[in-house]
Amino acid sequence: MHYTSEDIKQLDKVTRLKIINSVTGIKPANLLGTINNEGLTNLAVFSSIIHLGSNPALLGFIVRPTGEVPRHTYENIKENGSYTINHIHPKFAENAHYTSAKFDGNISEFERCGFTEEFIADFKAPFVKESTFKMGMHFKDAINIPLNGTIMVIGEIEHLIYPDDAMIADDIDLEASNSVGISGLNSYYSLKKIGKYPYARVNETPEF
């Protein structure tokens, strides 16, 4: 199969969404938890979270154009500056997927999709109790992307919580943490570690 840019533009919307959302490979599967200033919580599945730097510990994610439908996650983050990122695990992947439905703003996906809100001291946004690997984030910046109207939201990790046995030697092991990945819009994958290699140095590169 070979598509040119013109071919891609001519695809019907659903086919184009499925293909282009898959071409980057397996992406991290996370639930973003937020709360508005009236106390109503929101939960939404995201597969666009990326590492931006370790010092400070910054992560970004992409919000689709805000003019099409209400973006409750983004609106809540702008209100109070806090949100959580929670890994999805196999036992609740189906529940997590349905948080992507366009529920009315007065409905909490926590309750509707069978999740438990979990709060910690001095942090406003709710974590997903069922997730064992989660981060509390502080909003730092939002960068508009004029090419397609999306927004990159940047936050700094304030709280990092993960199982003791997910740290193997000096690495986080995502297979041990039982985290899952997403391809396209609705396909979920388990993660299997295939190897661990030393830090790459020119003088230690094997002869392949």
GROMACS .gro file of C-alpha atoms in nm:
model
  208
    1MET     CA    1   0.000   0.000   0.000
    2HIS     CA    2   0.128   0.345  -0.089
    3TYR     CA    3  -0.061   0.667  -0.012
    4THR     CA    4   0.048   1.010  -0.130
    5SER     CA    5  -0.056   1.321   0.064
    6GLU     CA    6  -0.334   1.372  -0.190
    7ASP     CA    7  -0.452   1.014  -0.142
    8ILE     CA    8  -0.468   1.073   0.233
    9LYS     CA    9  -0.673   1.389   0.188
   10GLN     CA   10  -0.922   1.201  -0.030
   11LEU     CA   11  -0.987   0.927   0.227
   12ASP     CA   12  -1.318   0.938   0.409
   13LYS     CA   13  -1.291   1.089   0.756
   14VAL     CA   14  -1.318   0.769   0.958
   15THR     CA   15  -1.064   0.578   0.748
   16ARG     CA   16  -0.822   0.869   0.761
   17LEU     CA   17  -0.858   0.897   1.138
   18LYS     CA   18  -0.794   0.527   1.190
   19ILE     CA   19  -0.489   0.516   0.962
   20ILE     CA   20  -0.314   0.837   1.067
   21ASN     CA   21  -0.378   0.772   1.435
   22SER     CA   22  -0.197   0.439   1.395
   23VAL     CA   23   0.112   0.529   1.192
   24THR     CA   24   0.322   0.640   1.491
   25GLY     CA   25   0.298   0.292   1.645
   26ILE     CA   26   0.193   0.207   1.998
   27LYS     CA   27   0.125   0.516   2.209
   28PRO     CA   28   0.088   0.550   2.586
   29ALA     CA   29  -0.263   0.489   2.717
   30ASN     CA   30  -0.358   0.726   2.997
   31LEU     CA   31  -0.660   0.869   3.174
   32LEU     CA   32  -0.648   1.241   3.253
   33GLY     CA   33  -0.836   1.339   3.566
   34THR     CA   34  -0.954   1.696   3.624
   35ILE     CA   35  -1.201   1.889   3.836
   36ASN     CA   36  -1.374   2.222   3.785
   37ASN     CA   37  -1.418   2.493   4.047
   38GLU     CA   38  -1.769   2.368   4.123
   39GLY     CA   39  -1.629   2.028   4.223
   40LEU     CA   40  -1.744   1.827   3.920
   41THR     CA   41  -1.480   1.578   3.809
   42ASN     CA   42  -1.392   1.474   3.455
   43LEU     CA   43  -1.199   1.178   3.319
   44ALA     CA   44  -1.080   1.128   2.961
   45VAL     CA   45  -0.858   0.884   2.775
   46PHE     CA   46  -0.555   1.035   2.598
   47SER     CA   47  -0.286   0.873   2.382
   48SER     CA   48  -0.088   1.187   2.296
   49ILE     CA   49   0.119   1.232   2.611
   50ILE     CA   50   0.488   1.290   2.544
   51HIS     CA   51   0.806   1.344   2.745
   52LEU     CA   52   0.943   1.698   2.706
   53GLY     CA   53   1.227   1.702   2.958
   54SER     CA   54   1.347   1.564   3.289
   55ASN     CA   55   1.476   1.877   3.466
   56PRO     CA   56   1.221   2.017   3.520
   57ALA     CA   57   1.005   1.707   3.472
   58LEU     CA   58   0.778   1.821   3.190
   59LEU     CA   59   0.514   1.627   2.997
   60GLY     CA   60   0.295   1.748   2.713
   61PHE     CA   61  -0.028   1.634   2.554
   62ILE     CA   62  -0.239   1.749   2.262
   63VAL     CA   63  -0.589   1.895   2.285
   64ARG     CA   64  -0.789   1.882   1.964
   65PRO     CA   65  -0.945   2.205   1.831
   66THR     CA   66  -1.161   2.360   2.102
   67GLY     CA   67  -1.422   2.507   1.866
   68GLU     CA   68  -1.573   2.174   1.757
   69VAL     CA   69  -1.701   2.037   2.090
   70PRO     CA   70  -1.648   2.130   2.457
   71ARG     CA   71  -1.305   2.022   2.585
   72HIS     CA   72  -1.382   1.965   2.952
   73THR     CA   73  -1.030   1.845   3.035
   74TYR     CA   74  -0.868   2.159   2.897
   75GLU     CA   75  -1.131   2.390   3.045
   76ASN     CA   76  -1.081   2.240   3.392
   77ILE     CA   77  -0.703   2.265   3.368
   78LYS     CA   78  -0.731   2.633   3.276
   79GLU     CA   79  -0.962   2.691   3.573
   80ASN     CA   80  -0.739   2.556   3.848
   81GLY     CA   81  -0.406   2.451   3.697
   82SER     CA   82  -0.398   2.090   3.811
   83TYR     CA   83  -0.464   1.751   3.652
   84THR     CA   84  -0.361   1.389   3.685
   85ILE     CA   85  -0.220   1.136   3.440
   86ASN     CA   86  -0.309   0.775   3.521
   87HIS     CA   87  -0.180   0.469   3.336
   88ILE     CA   88  -0.443   0.235   3.199
   89HIS     CA   89  -0.416  -0.132   3.298
   90PRO     CA   90  -0.575  -0.435   3.124
   91LYS     CA   91  -0.843  -0.495   3.388
   92PHE     CA   92  -1.011  -0.160   3.315
   93ALA     CA   93  -0.909  -0.085   2.955
   94GLU     CA   94  -1.267  -0.118   2.830
   95ASN     CA   95  -1.398   0.119   3.098
   96ALA     CA   96  -1.122   0.365   3.012
   97HIS     CA   97  -1.206   0.356   2.642
   98TYR     CA   98  -1.563   0.470   2.702
   99THR     CA   99  -1.450   0.788   2.878
  100SER     CA  100  -1.392   0.914   2.522
  101ALA     CA  101  -1.768   0.935   2.467
  102LYS     CA  102  -1.904   1.290   2.451
  103PHE     CA  103  -2.087   1.295   2.784
  104ASP     CA  104  -2.266   1.611   2.892
  105GLY     CA  105  -2.063   1.848   3.107
  106ASN     CA  106  -2.269   1.767   3.419
  107ILE     CA  107  -2.179   1.396   3.405
  108SER     CA  108  -1.858   1.267   3.562
  109GLU     CA  109  -1.688   0.992   3.364
  110PHE     CA  110  -1.550   0.861   3.694
  111GLU     CA  111  -1.898   0.759   3.803
  112ARG     CA  112  -2.039   0.678   3.459
  113CYS     CA  113  -1.749   0.452   3.355
  114GLY     CA  114  -1.690   0.280   3.688
  115PHE     CA  115  -1.384   0.456   3.830
  116THR     CA  116  -1.307   0.581   4.180
  117GLU     CA  117  -1.190   0.934   4.250
  118GLU     CA  118  -0.883   0.949   4.471
  119PHE     CA  119  -0.754   1.272   4.625
  120ILE     CA  120  -0.430   1.347   4.808
  121ALA     CA  121  -0.353   1.633   5.044
  122ASP     CA  122  -0.284   1.976   4.895
  123PHE     CA  123  -0.362   1.866   4.539
  124LYS     CA  124  -0.694   1.951   4.380
  125ALA     CA  125  -0.730   1.715   4.083
  126PRO     CA  126  -0.855   1.356   4.126
  127PHE     CA  127  -0.640   1.051   4.060
  128VAL     CA  128  -0.783   0.721   3.937
  129LYS     CA  129  -0.774   0.489   4.238
  130GLU     CA  130  -0.777   0.179   4.015
  131SER     CA  131  -0.452   0.287   3.845
  132THR     CA  132  -0.127   0.195   4.017
  133PHE     CA  133   0.096   0.427   3.811
  134LYS     CA  134  -0.005   0.793   3.823
  135MET     CA  135   0.117   1.150   3.821
  136GLY     CA  136  -0.014   1.475   3.962
  137MET     CA  137   0.055   1.758   3.718
  138HIS     CA  138   0.081   2.136   3.748
  139PHE     CA  139  -0.010   2.332   3.436
  140LYS     CA  140   0.279   2.538   3.296
  141ASP     CA  141   0.191   2.648   2.942
  142ALA     CA  142  -0.037   2.601   2.641
  143ILE     CA  143   0.102   2.638   2.290
  144ASN     CA  144  -0.134   2.692   2.001
  145ILE     CA  145  -0.052   2.499   1.683
  146PRO     CA  146  -0.197   2.707   1.396
  147LEU     CA  147  -0.144   2.433   1.135
  148ASN     CA  148  -0.446   2.240   1.261
  149GLY     CA  149  -0.589   2.434   1.552
  150THR     CA  150  -0.469   2.194   1.821
  151ILE     CA  151  -0.308   2.296   2.149
  152MET     CA  152  -0.007   2.143   2.324
  153VAL     CA  153  -0.061   2.154   2.699
  154ILE     CA  154   0.258   2.140   2.906
  155GLY     CA  155   0.269   2.043   3.271
  156GLU     CA  156   0.526   1.967   3.538
  157ILE     CA  157   0.512   1.653   3.752
  158GLU     CA  158   0.435   1.742   4.114
  159HIS     CA  159   0.356   1.389   4.234
  160LEU     CA  160   0.480   1.058   4.093
  161ILE     CA  161   0.326   0.740   4.229
  162TYR     CA  162   0.406   0.390   4.102
  163PRO     CA  163   0.441   0.034   4.237
  164ASP     CA  164   0.767  -0.061   4.407
  165ASP     CA  165   0.808  -0.362   4.178
  166ALA     CA  166   0.784  -0.145   3.865
  167MET     CA  167   1.140  -0.024   3.931
  168ILE     CA  168   1.374  -0.298   3.814
  169ALA     CA  169   1.744  -0.224   3.857
  170ASP     CA  170   1.760   0.142   3.754
  171ASP     CA  171   1.467   0.144   3.510
  172ILE     CA  172   1.090   0.178   3.518
  173ASP     CA  173   0.961  -0.147   3.367
  174LEU     CA  174   0.628  -0.084   3.196
  175GLU     CA  175   0.566  -0.455   3.149
  176ALA     CA  176   0.601  -0.504   3.525
  177SER     CA  177   0.369  -0.211   3.590
  178ASN     CA  178   0.111  -0.376   3.361
  179SER     CA  179   0.055  -0.057   3.166
  180VAL     CA  180  -0.111  -0.073   2.824
  181GLY     CA  181  -0.077   0.113   2.494
  182ILE     CA  182  -0.311   0.239   2.224
  183SER     CA  183  -0.298   0.226   1.846
  184GLY     CA  184  -0.540   0.423   1.636
  185LEU     CA  185  -0.864   0.522   1.805
  186ASN     CA  186  -0.978   0.205   1.974
  187SER     CA  187  -0.714  -0.073   1.977
  188TYR     CA  188  -0.542  -0.149   2.308
  189TYR     CA  189  -0.220  -0.347   2.349
  190SER     CA  190  -0.029  -0.507   2.633
  191LEU     CA  191   0.339  -0.413   2.653
  192LYS     CA  192   0.613  -0.675   2.648
  193LYS     CA  193   0.977  -0.589   2.711
  194ILE     CA  194   1.203  -0.728   2.438
  195GLY     CA  195   1.543  -0.619   2.562
  196LYS     CA  196   1.758  -0.375   2.755
  197TYR     CA  197   2.073  -0.225   2.603
  198PRO     CA  198   2.354  -0.015   2.751
  199TYR     CA  199   2.382   0.360   2.703
  200ALA     CA  200   2.494   0.404   2.341
  201ARG     CA  201   2.853   0.521   2.295
  202VAL     CA  202   3.031   0.540   1.961
  203ASN     CA  203   3.331   0.336   2.074
  204GLU     CA  204   3.106   0.065   2.219
  205THR     CA  205   2.876   0.025   1.916
  206PRO     CA  206   2.882  -0.338   1.793
  207GLU     CA  207   2.973  -0.434   1.439
  208PHE     CA  208   2.631  -0.520   1.294
   0.00000   0.00000   0.00000
